GROMACS .gro file of C-alpha atoms in nm:
model
  396
    1MET     CA    1   1.507   1.054  -1.751
    2ALA     CA    2   1.709   0.713  -1.649
    3LEU     CA    3   1.524   0.470  -1.434
    4ASP     CA    4   1.725   0.308  -1.184
    5THR     CA    5   1.739  -0.013  -1.208
    6VAL     CA    6   1.746  -0.276  -0.946
    7THR     CA    7   1.998  -0.419  -0.725
    8PRO     CA    8   2.160  -0.675  -0.859
    9THR     CA    9   2.209  -0.884  -0.519
   10PHE     CA   10   1.776  -0.857  -0.430
   11PRO     CA   11   1.658  -1.092  -0.489
   12SER     CA   12   1.409  -0.995  -0.715
   13GLU     CA   13   1.205  -1.308  -0.914
   14GLN     CA   14   1.095  -1.434  -0.514
   15PHE     CA   15   1.054  -1.106  -0.389
   16CYS     CA   16   0.774  -1.053  -0.676
   17ARG     CA   17   0.624  -1.420  -0.553
   18SER     CA   18   0.614  -1.322  -0.204
   19VAL     CA   19   0.420  -0.991  -0.304
   20VAL     CA   20   0.128  -1.142  -0.574
   21ARG     CA   21   0.139  -1.443  -0.352
   22PHE     CA   22  -0.032  -1.224  -0.030
   23LEU     CA   23  -0.237  -0.954  -0.325
   24ASP     CA   24  -0.343  -1.326  -0.422
   25ALA     CA   25  -0.481  -1.383  -0.058
   26LEU     CA   26  -0.556  -1.003  -0.035
   27GLU     CA   27  -0.776  -1.017  -0.323
   28TYR     CA   28  -0.678  -0.683  -0.384
   29GLU     CA   29  -0.924  -0.413  -0.514
   30ASP     CA   30  -0.923  -0.076  -0.403
   31ASP     CA   31  -1.203   0.084  -0.469
   32ASN     CA   32  -1.230   0.409  -0.143
   33LEU     CA   33  -1.192   0.708  -0.392
   34THR     CA   34  -1.272   0.849  -0.728
   35LEU     CA   35  -0.971   1.067  -0.897
   36ASP     CA   36  -1.152   1.324  -0.823
   37GLU     CA   37  -1.236   1.283  -0.487
   38ARG     CA   38  -0.848   1.209  -0.418
   39VAL     CA   39  -0.727   1.484  -0.577
   40GLN     CA   40  -0.978   1.741  -0.412
   41GLY     CA   41  -0.862   1.479  -0.067
   42LEU     CA   42  -0.485   1.555  -0.131
   43ARG     CA   43  -0.543   1.934  -0.212
   44TYR     CA   44  -0.706   1.994   0.145
   45VAL     CA   45  -0.540   1.774   0.380
   46HIS     CA   46  -0.179   1.886   0.198
   47SER     CA   47  -0.246   2.302   0.200
   48LYS     CA   48  -0.417   2.269   0.627
   49THR     CA   49  -0.056   1.979   0.690
   50ALA     CA   50   0.193   2.231   0.534
   51GLU     CA   51  -0.048   2.567   0.638
   52TYR     CA   52   0.017   2.482   1.063
   53PHE     CA   53   0.464   2.451   1.001
   54THR     CA   54   0.423   2.804   0.910
   55GLN     CA   55   0.312   2.803   1.296
   56ALA     CA   56   0.474   3.021   1.508
   57LEU     CA   57   0.508   2.690   1.773
   58PRO     CA   58   0.661   2.492   1.472
   59ARG     CA   59   0.857   2.681   1.337
   60GLU     CA   60   1.022   2.803   1.661
   61THR     CA   61   1.116   2.488   1.776
   62LEU     CA   62   1.125   2.282   1.428
   63LYS     CA   63   1.320   2.570   1.309
   64ARG     CA   64   1.712   2.368   1.276
   65VAL     CA   65   1.506   2.144   1.111
   66HIS     CA   66   1.560   2.141   0.706
   67PRO     CA   67   1.274   2.282   0.590
   68GLU     CA   68   1.255   2.125   0.237
   69ARG     CA   69   1.241   1.726   0.463
   70ILE     CA   70   0.959   1.922   0.603
   71ALA     CA   71   0.745   1.999   0.284
   72ALA     CA   72   0.864   1.671   0.162
   73VAL     CA   73   0.698   1.454   0.516
   74THR     CA   74   0.374   1.726   0.433
   75ARG     CA   75   0.326   1.559   0.097
   76THR     CA   76   0.419   1.235   0.163
   77ILE     CA   77   0.136   1.250   0.506
   78SER     CA   78  -0.092   1.393   0.335
   79HIS     CA   79  -0.064   1.120   0.047
   80PHE     CA   80  -0.057   0.861   0.301
   81ILE     CA   81  -0.417   1.016   0.488
   82ILE     CA   82  -0.597   1.010   0.210
   83TYR     CA   83  -0.542   0.691   0.075
   84CYS     CA   84  -0.576   0.491   0.432
   85TRP     CA   85  -0.851   0.688   0.572
   86SER     CA   86  -1.055   0.747   0.309
   87ARG     CA   87  -1.369   0.771   0.574
   88VAL     CA   88  -1.271   0.959   0.788
   89PRO     CA   89  -1.426   1.366   0.759
   90ARG     CA   90  -1.192   1.590   0.561
   91ASP     CA   91  -1.125   1.794   0.936
   92VAL     CA   92  -1.063   1.486   1.108
   93GLN     CA   93  -0.819   1.393   0.826
   94VAL     CA   94  -0.594   1.746   0.851
   95GLU     CA   95  -0.477   1.594   1.230
   96ILE     CA   96  -0.442   1.290   1.172
   97SER     CA   97  -0.231   1.462   0.878
   98ILE     CA   98  -0.061   1.673   1.137
   99TYR     CA   99   0.022   1.421   1.434
  100LEU     CA  100   0.235   1.189   1.152
  101SER     CA  101   0.333   1.474   1.053
  102ILE     CA  102   0.550   1.574   1.395
  103ILE     CA  103   0.670   1.258   1.428
  104ASN     CA  104   0.800   1.224   1.060
  105VAL     CA  105   0.974   1.519   1.125
  106LEU     CA  106   1.096   1.457   1.473
  107ASP     CA  107   1.215   1.142   1.333
  108ASP     CA  108   1.651   1.274   1.327
  109GLU     CA  109   1.528   1.401   1.653
  110ILE     CA  110   1.402   1.125   1.894
  111ASN     CA  111   1.665   0.897   1.685
  112ALA     CA  112   1.951   1.088   1.815
  113ASP     CA  113   1.998   0.973   2.236
  114PRO     CA  114   1.647   1.180   2.440
  115ASN     CA  115   1.816   1.006   2.746
  116GLU     CA  116   1.883   1.408   2.880
  117GLN     CA  117   1.601   1.564   2.746
  118MET     CA  118   1.433   1.251   2.882
  119GLY     CA  119   1.538   1.295   3.332
  120SER     CA  120   1.250   1.548   3.365
  121PHE     CA  121   1.028   1.399   3.128
  122TRP     CA  122   0.764   1.248   3.394
  123VAL     CA  123   0.763   1.477   3.647
  124ASP     CA  124   0.690   1.772   3.405
  125LEU     CA  125   0.408   1.556   3.244
  126LEU     CA  126   0.203   1.513   3.609
  127GLN     CA  127   0.275   1.893   3.673
  128GLY     CA  128   0.165   1.990   3.366
  129LYS     CA  129   0.509   2.132   3.345
  130GLN     CA  130   0.686   2.254   2.987
  131GLN     CA  131   0.838   1.943   2.814
  132LYS     CA  132   1.157   2.034   2.675
  133HIS     CA  133   1.180   1.661   2.364
  134PRO     CA  134   1.079   1.907   2.063
  135PHE     CA  135   0.848   1.555   2.028
  136TRP     CA  136   0.678   1.622   2.347
  137LEU     CA  137   0.612   1.994   2.264
  138LEU     CA  138   0.486   1.972   1.978
  139MET     CA  139   0.308   1.673   2.044
  140ASN     CA  140   0.139   1.845   2.425
  141ALA     CA  141   0.004   2.155   2.258
  142ARG     CA  142  -0.137   1.956   1.924
  143LEU     CA  143  -0.337   1.596   2.072
  144PRO     CA  144  -0.590   1.788   2.244
  145THR     CA  145  -0.694   1.851   1.939
  146LEU     CA  146  -0.673   1.494   1.772
  147LEU     CA  147  -0.774   1.417   2.060
  148SER     CA  148  -1.122   1.572   2.041
  149HIS     CA  149  -1.248   1.391   1.775
  150TYR     CA  150  -1.263   1.046   1.991
  151GLY     CA  151  -1.385   0.889   2.283
  152SER     CA  152  -1.181   0.692   2.570
  153PHE     CA  153  -1.155   0.415   2.446
  154CYS     CA  154  -0.994   0.526   2.159
  155SER     CA  155  -0.832   0.861   2.284
  156PHE     CA  156  -0.652   0.625   2.518
  157ASN     CA  157  -0.540   0.344   2.252
  158ILE     CA  158  -0.376   0.741   2.033
  159MET     CA  159  -0.181   0.830   2.412
  160ARG     CA  160  -0.069   0.495   2.414
  161CYS     CA  161   0.106   0.434   2.093
  162THR     CA  162   0.253   0.785   2.114
  163PHE     CA  163   0.432   0.689   2.377
  164ASP     CA  164   0.534   0.320   2.301
  165TYR     CA  165   0.717   0.484   1.924
  166PHE     CA  166   0.967   0.758   2.158
  167GLU     CA  167   1.008   0.402   2.348
  168GLY     CA  168   1.075   0.257   2.001
  169CYS     CA  169   1.277   0.527   1.843
  170TRP     CA  170   1.478   0.527   2.105
  171ILE     CA  171   1.574   0.178   2.157
  172GLU     CA  172   1.620   0.188   1.763
  173GLN     CA  173   1.913   0.458   1.751
  174HIS     CA  174   2.090   0.215   1.956
  175ASN     CA  175   2.124   0.046   1.589
  176PHE     CA  176   2.073  -0.313   1.809
  177ARG     CA  177   1.917  -0.655   1.627
  178GLY     CA  178   1.929  -0.827   1.927
  179TYR     CA  179   2.102  -1.095   2.099
  180PRO     CA  180   2.067  -1.475   1.950
  181GLY     CA  181   1.790  -1.619   2.172
  182SER     CA  182   1.572  -1.354   2.234
  183ASP     CA  183   1.285  -1.460   2.008
  184ARG     CA  184   1.099  -1.162   2.122
  185TYR     CA  185   1.277  -0.862   2.111
  186PRO     CA  186   1.235  -0.789   1.695
  187ASP     CA  187   0.837  -0.845   1.768
  188PHE     CA  188   0.871  -0.667   2.058
  189LEU     CA  189   1.101  -0.315   1.862
  190ARG     CA  190   0.831  -0.414   1.561
  191ARG     CA  191   0.525  -0.305   1.800
  192LEU     CA  192   0.673  -0.034   1.949
  193ASN     CA  193   0.763   0.146   1.724
  194CYS     CA  194   0.420   0.094   1.397
  195LEU     CA  195   0.181   0.315   1.538
  196GLY     CA  196  -0.098   0.060   1.506
  197GLY     CA  197  -0.260   0.162   1.849
  198ALA     CA  198  -0.288   0.511   1.657
  199VAL     CA  199  -0.436   0.386   1.368
  200GLY     CA  200  -0.610   0.144   1.480
  201GLY     CA  201  -0.721   0.465   1.698
  202THR     CA  202  -0.748   0.764   1.448
  203MET     CA  203  -0.992   0.562   1.268
  204PHE     CA  204  -1.289   0.553   1.436
  205PRO     CA  205  -1.462   0.886   1.568
  206ALA     CA  206  -1.669   1.013   1.793
  207VAL     CA  207  -1.869   1.117   1.522
  208ASP     CA  208  -1.925   0.859   1.328
  209PHE     CA  209  -1.856   0.563   1.619
  210ASP     CA  210  -1.978   0.519   1.951
  211ASP     CA  211  -1.668   0.359   2.139
  212GLN     CA  212  -1.856   0.259   2.390
  213LYS     CA  213  -2.116   0.079   2.238
  214LEU     CA  214  -1.886  -0.043   1.994
  215PHE     CA  215  -1.575  -0.176   2.278
  216ARG     CA  216  -1.535  -0.478   2.212
  217GLU     CA  217  -1.480  -0.471   1.861
  218PHE     CA  218  -1.259  -0.220   1.928
  219ALA     CA  219  -1.072  -0.409   2.150
  220CYS     CA  220  -0.976  -0.680   1.881
  221VAL     CA  221  -0.860  -0.410   1.611
  222MET     CA  222  -0.625  -0.261   1.921
  223ALA     CA  223  -0.529  -0.662   1.947
  224GLN     CA  224  -0.525  -0.764   1.611
  225ILE     CA  225  -0.387  -0.404   1.364
  226ASP     CA  226  -0.004  -0.399   1.448
  227GLY     CA  227  -0.007  -0.702   1.220
  228PRO     CA  228  -0.093  -0.559   0.877
  229VAL     CA  229   0.051  -0.177   0.963
  230ALA     CA  230   0.434  -0.344   1.056
  231LEU     CA  231   0.369  -0.641   0.825
  232MET     CA  232   0.279  -0.453   0.490
  233ASN     CA  233   0.504  -0.245   0.587
  234ASP     CA  234   0.811  -0.377   0.590
  235LEU     CA  235   0.715  -0.614   0.322
  236PHE     CA  236   0.671  -0.382   0.025
  237SER     CA  237   0.959  -0.252   0.216
  238PHE     CA  238   1.190  -0.545   0.190
  239TYR     CA  239   1.366  -0.422  -0.159
  240LYS     CA  240   1.389  -0.052  -0.020
  241GLU     CA  241   1.529  -0.171   0.266
  242PHE     CA  242   1.838  -0.471   0.123
  243ASN     CA  243   2.136  -0.411   0.255
  244LEU     CA  244   2.079  -0.143   0.437
  245ASP     CA  245   2.302  -0.174   0.722
  246GLU     CA  246   2.011  -0.110   0.997
  247ALA     CA  247   1.794  -0.299   1.230
  248ASN     CA  248   1.499  -0.346   1.125
  249LEU     CA  249   1.252  -0.662   1.204
  250VAL     CA  250   1.390  -0.869   0.911
  251SER     CA  251   1.713  -0.826   0.962
  252ASN     CA  252   1.616  -0.854   1.378
  253TRP     CA  253   1.474  -1.201   1.254
  254CYS     CA  254   1.796  -1.344   1.120
  255ALA     CA  255   2.018  -1.187   1.371
  256VAL     CA  256   1.808  -1.383   1.670
  257ASP     CA  257   1.676  -1.671   1.494
  258GLY     CA  258   1.942  -1.718   1.288
  259ILE     CA  259   1.760  -1.738   0.991
  260SER     CA  260   1.852  -1.673   0.609
  261LEU     CA  261   1.736  -1.353   0.421
  262ASP     CA  262   1.541  -1.508   0.217
  263GLN     CA  263   1.392  -1.722   0.508
  264ALA     CA  264   1.333  -1.413   0.642
  265LEU     CA  265   1.130  -1.283   0.309
  266GLU     CA  266   0.940  -1.668   0.251
  267ARG     CA  267   0.860  -1.545   0.667
  268LEU     CA  268   0.745  -1.202   0.713
  269THR     CA  269   0.506  -1.271   0.386
  270ASP     CA  270   0.284  -1.557   0.579
  271GLU     CA  271   0.258  -1.327   0.877
  272THR     CA  272   0.162  -1.096   0.634
  273ILE     CA  273  -0.135  -1.237   0.456
  274HIS     CA  274  -0.183  -1.425   0.850
  275ALA     CA  275  -0.231  -1.052   0.998
  276CYS     CA  276  -0.461  -0.928   0.704
  277GLN     CA  277  -0.711  -1.213   0.632
  278GLN     CA  278  -0.708  -1.287   1.023
  279ILE     CA  279  -0.847  -0.935   1.066
  280LEU     CA  280  -1.090  -0.969   0.809
  281SER     CA  281  -1.248  -1.231   0.878
  282VAL     CA  282  -1.231  -1.144   1.334
  283PHE     CA  283  -1.514  -0.866   1.126
  284LYS     CA  284  -1.691  -0.987   0.867
  285ASP     CA  285  -2.017  -1.111   1.092
  286LYS     CA  286  -1.915  -0.819   1.297
  287ASP     CA  287  -2.063  -0.402   1.308
  288PRO     CA  288  -2.003  -0.356   0.913
  289SER     CA  289  -1.918  -0.044   0.964
  290VAL     CA  290  -1.605  -0.145   1.164
  291LEU     CA  291  -1.548  -0.433   0.851
  292ALA     CA  292  -1.565  -0.150   0.601
  293THR     CA  293  -1.280   0.136   0.767
  294ILE     CA  294  -1.055  -0.182   0.839
  295ARG     CA  295  -1.073  -0.289   0.515
  296THR     CA  296  -1.071   0.076   0.266
  297PHE     CA  297  -0.739   0.202   0.533
  298ILE     CA  298  -0.579  -0.184   0.402
  299ARG     CA  299  -0.635  -0.183   0.043
  300GLY     CA  300  -0.562   0.195   0.058
  301TYR     CA  301  -0.249   0.060   0.189
  302VAL     CA  302  -0.148  -0.131  -0.049
  303THR     CA  303  -0.218   0.186  -0.313
  304TRP     CA  304   0.009   0.424  -0.129
  305HIS     CA  305   0.318   0.159  -0.148
  306PHE     CA  306   0.312   0.145  -0.492
  307CYS     CA  307   0.210   0.457  -0.576
  308ASP     CA  308   0.422   0.628  -0.341
  309LEU     CA  309   0.828   0.667  -0.456
  310ARG     CA  310   0.974   0.554  -0.183
  311TYR     CA  311   0.948   0.203  -0.166
  312ARG     CA  312   1.196   0.219  -0.545
  313LEU     CA  313   0.857  -0.082  -0.667
  314ARG     CA  314   0.897   0.090  -1.029
  315GLU     CA  315   1.282  -0.010  -1.038
  316VAL     CA  316   1.076  -0.386  -0.894
  317TYR     CA  317   0.883  -0.341  -1.194
  318ASP     CA  318   1.085  -0.269  -1.483
  319ALA     CA  319   1.316  -0.587  -1.399
  320ALA     CA  320   1.044  -0.796  -1.309
  321LYS     CA  321   0.967  -0.845  -1.698
  322ASP     CA  322   1.253  -1.119  -1.652
  323HIS     CA  323   1.039  -1.315  -1.434
  324GLY     CA  324   0.810  -1.489  -1.625
  325PRO     CA  325   0.466  -1.524  -1.521
  326VAL     CA  326   0.567  -1.451  -1.098
  327GLY     CA  327   0.646  -1.123  -1.313
  328ALA     CA  328   0.377  -1.038  -1.466
  329LYS     CA  329   0.185  -1.061  -1.179
  330PHE     CA  330   0.415  -0.863  -1.033
  331ARG     CA  331   0.345  -0.587  -1.285
  332GLN     CA  332  -0.016  -0.600  -1.294
  333TYR     CA  333  -0.066  -0.599  -0.966
  334PHE     CA  334   0.156  -0.260  -0.962
  335GLU     CA  335  -0.039  -0.116  -1.310
  336LYS     CA  336  -0.322  -0.164  -1.102
  337ALA     CA  337  -0.275   0.022  -0.832
  338LEU     CA  338  -0.065   0.330  -1.005
  339ASP     CA  339  -0.433   0.309  -1.222
  340VAL     CA  340  -0.632   0.386  -0.976
  341GLY     CA  341  -0.389   0.555  -0.741
  342TRP     CA  342  -0.159   0.730  -0.923
  343VAL     CA  343  -0.175   1.143  -0.918
  344ASP     CA  344   0.029   1.437  -1.069
  345LEU     CA  345   0.197   1.607  -0.733
  346ASP     CA  346   0.137   1.926  -0.939
  347GLN     CA  347  -0.275   1.802  -0.971
  348TRP     CA  348  -0.267   1.847  -0.547
  349THR     CA  349   0.081   2.048  -0.426
  350LEU     CA  350   0.093   2.399  -0.532
  351THR     CA  351   0.326   2.565  -0.709
  352PRO     CA  352   0.349   2.918  -0.525
  353PRO     CA  353   0.446   3.226  -0.790
  354GLU     CA  354   0.838   3.246  -0.914
  355ASN     CA  355   0.941   2.842  -0.815
  356HIS     CA  356   1.009   2.944  -0.412
  357LEU     CA  357   0.833   2.909  -0.102
  358SER     CA  358   0.861   3.089   0.278
  359LEU     CA  359   0.905   2.801   0.457
  360ASN     CA  360   1.005   2.820   0.881
  361GLY     CA  361   1.176   3.088   0.785
  362ALA     CA  362   1.367   3.055   0.488
  363GLU     CA  363   1.286   3.069   0.131
  364VAL     CA  364   1.261   2.695  -0.039
  365ASP     CA  365   1.341   2.677  -0.408
  366ILE     CA  366   1.184   2.456  -0.651
  367ASP     CA  367   1.396   2.327  -0.959
  368PRO     CA  368   1.008   2.235  -1.157
  369ALA     CA  369   1.251   1.999  -1.321
  370GLN     CA  370   1.338   1.832  -0.935
  371GLU     CA  371   0.995   1.814  -0.849
  372LEU     CA  372   0.847   1.658  -1.139
  373ASN     CA  373   1.110   1.378  -1.324
  374PRO     CA  374   0.851   1.215  -1.559
  375ALA     CA  375   0.905   0.846  -1.604
  376GLN     CA  376   0.732   0.578  -1.798
  377VAL     CA  377   0.567   0.314  -1.655
  378ASN     CA  378   0.290   0.102  -1.816
  379GLY     CA  379   0.274   0.345  -2.075
  380ALA     CA  380   0.135   0.660  -1.802
  381GLU     CA  381   0.321   0.961  -1.662
  382ILE     CA  382   0.441   0.956  -1.336
  383SER     CA  383   0.687   1.207  -1.150
  384GLU     CA  384   0.901   1.229  -0.839
  385ALA     CA  385   0.906   1.500  -0.582
  386PRO     CA  386   1.309   1.561  -0.467
  387ALA     CA  387   1.294   1.373  -0.111
  388ALA     CA  388   1.132   1.077  -0.210
  389HIS     CA  389   1.259   0.837  -0.016
  390GLU     CA  390   1.292   1.011   0.330
  391ALA     CA  391   1.203   0.728   0.578
  392ILE     CA  392   0.853   0.745   0.759
  393ALA     CA  393   0.733   0.650   1.076
  394VAL     CA  394   0.405   0.413   1.065
  395GLY     CA  395   0.682   0.095   0.930
  396GLY     CA  396   0.969   0.258   0.822
   0.00000   0.00000   0.00000
């Protein structure tokens, strides 16, 4: 398969330098899981997440969502959960995966103007009536199961963040970058839609953490976690979002602060480094399990971005051959991440008989040639899944 090449106008050398600078500062290593642990976790969480979408309420609520989108989301989110929540018990991983899959499957629904369906939202919520918007129909039915795994403070932050995310999508559907001089707007919008509070809350299930004994630690986690969650994703998304006419943190900075794209990338790199170093520094002498959980997430988040083909970083990897020492260092980091994190789809996704499956009341054809398109990177064969460039919440 011929690999795509980097967009001609993309500043690939500067981007490589930014990623290398971040990973050097982070001292990136990922020893979260063995290969076998990754495979076993992916198989279990993916199968249970996909199974949820065959139940009556999701099938009915999502009947207008294309089954291939649901299948793509369940693959992507399962991958994300195993790599970043690797210290969380398996049954809790499943619930987090379902929660984030609902969010991503319904992302388009939220980004269509929800004003009419939200007219009675608060009255319906407070009076226990059924919601009108499909996002809240599914969330209200599933959230109690997720929250049952957490203490009161973590649960509150998961709920808070769920509301924030919906509001962020509501604003984003206008594709508004903010008025010049509205310098808090980009960070305000990014905080709303990054799901930082949900990430922070779901890291610490009650079976392993007492959120009353660790209240101060968790309060600081909630204060600091938005930065790593949002900014790391924005840095690794910089290439795939380049030249898209969409409002995001980088383009919003350019609009409200009047800076160039190159300046915005430097700012993004600086802030990403600071956010990750700061949260690790804050907790270095606090509860060791809290620190280990945060470090595990950050390491896995890096690996996941390199291994998830939607971010198209293998195109940058190919271009980096021409960028001297900084390009060589970028390629080393890319290879390092794939060495620990790459798992072929056919090792953990079920292959139904006769290359089709029944999902959401429809038969979904799976073309093996499309499901696994091999390409060589660093001598290893990697494979691209259909809909590999689907958007995903928790960053973008």
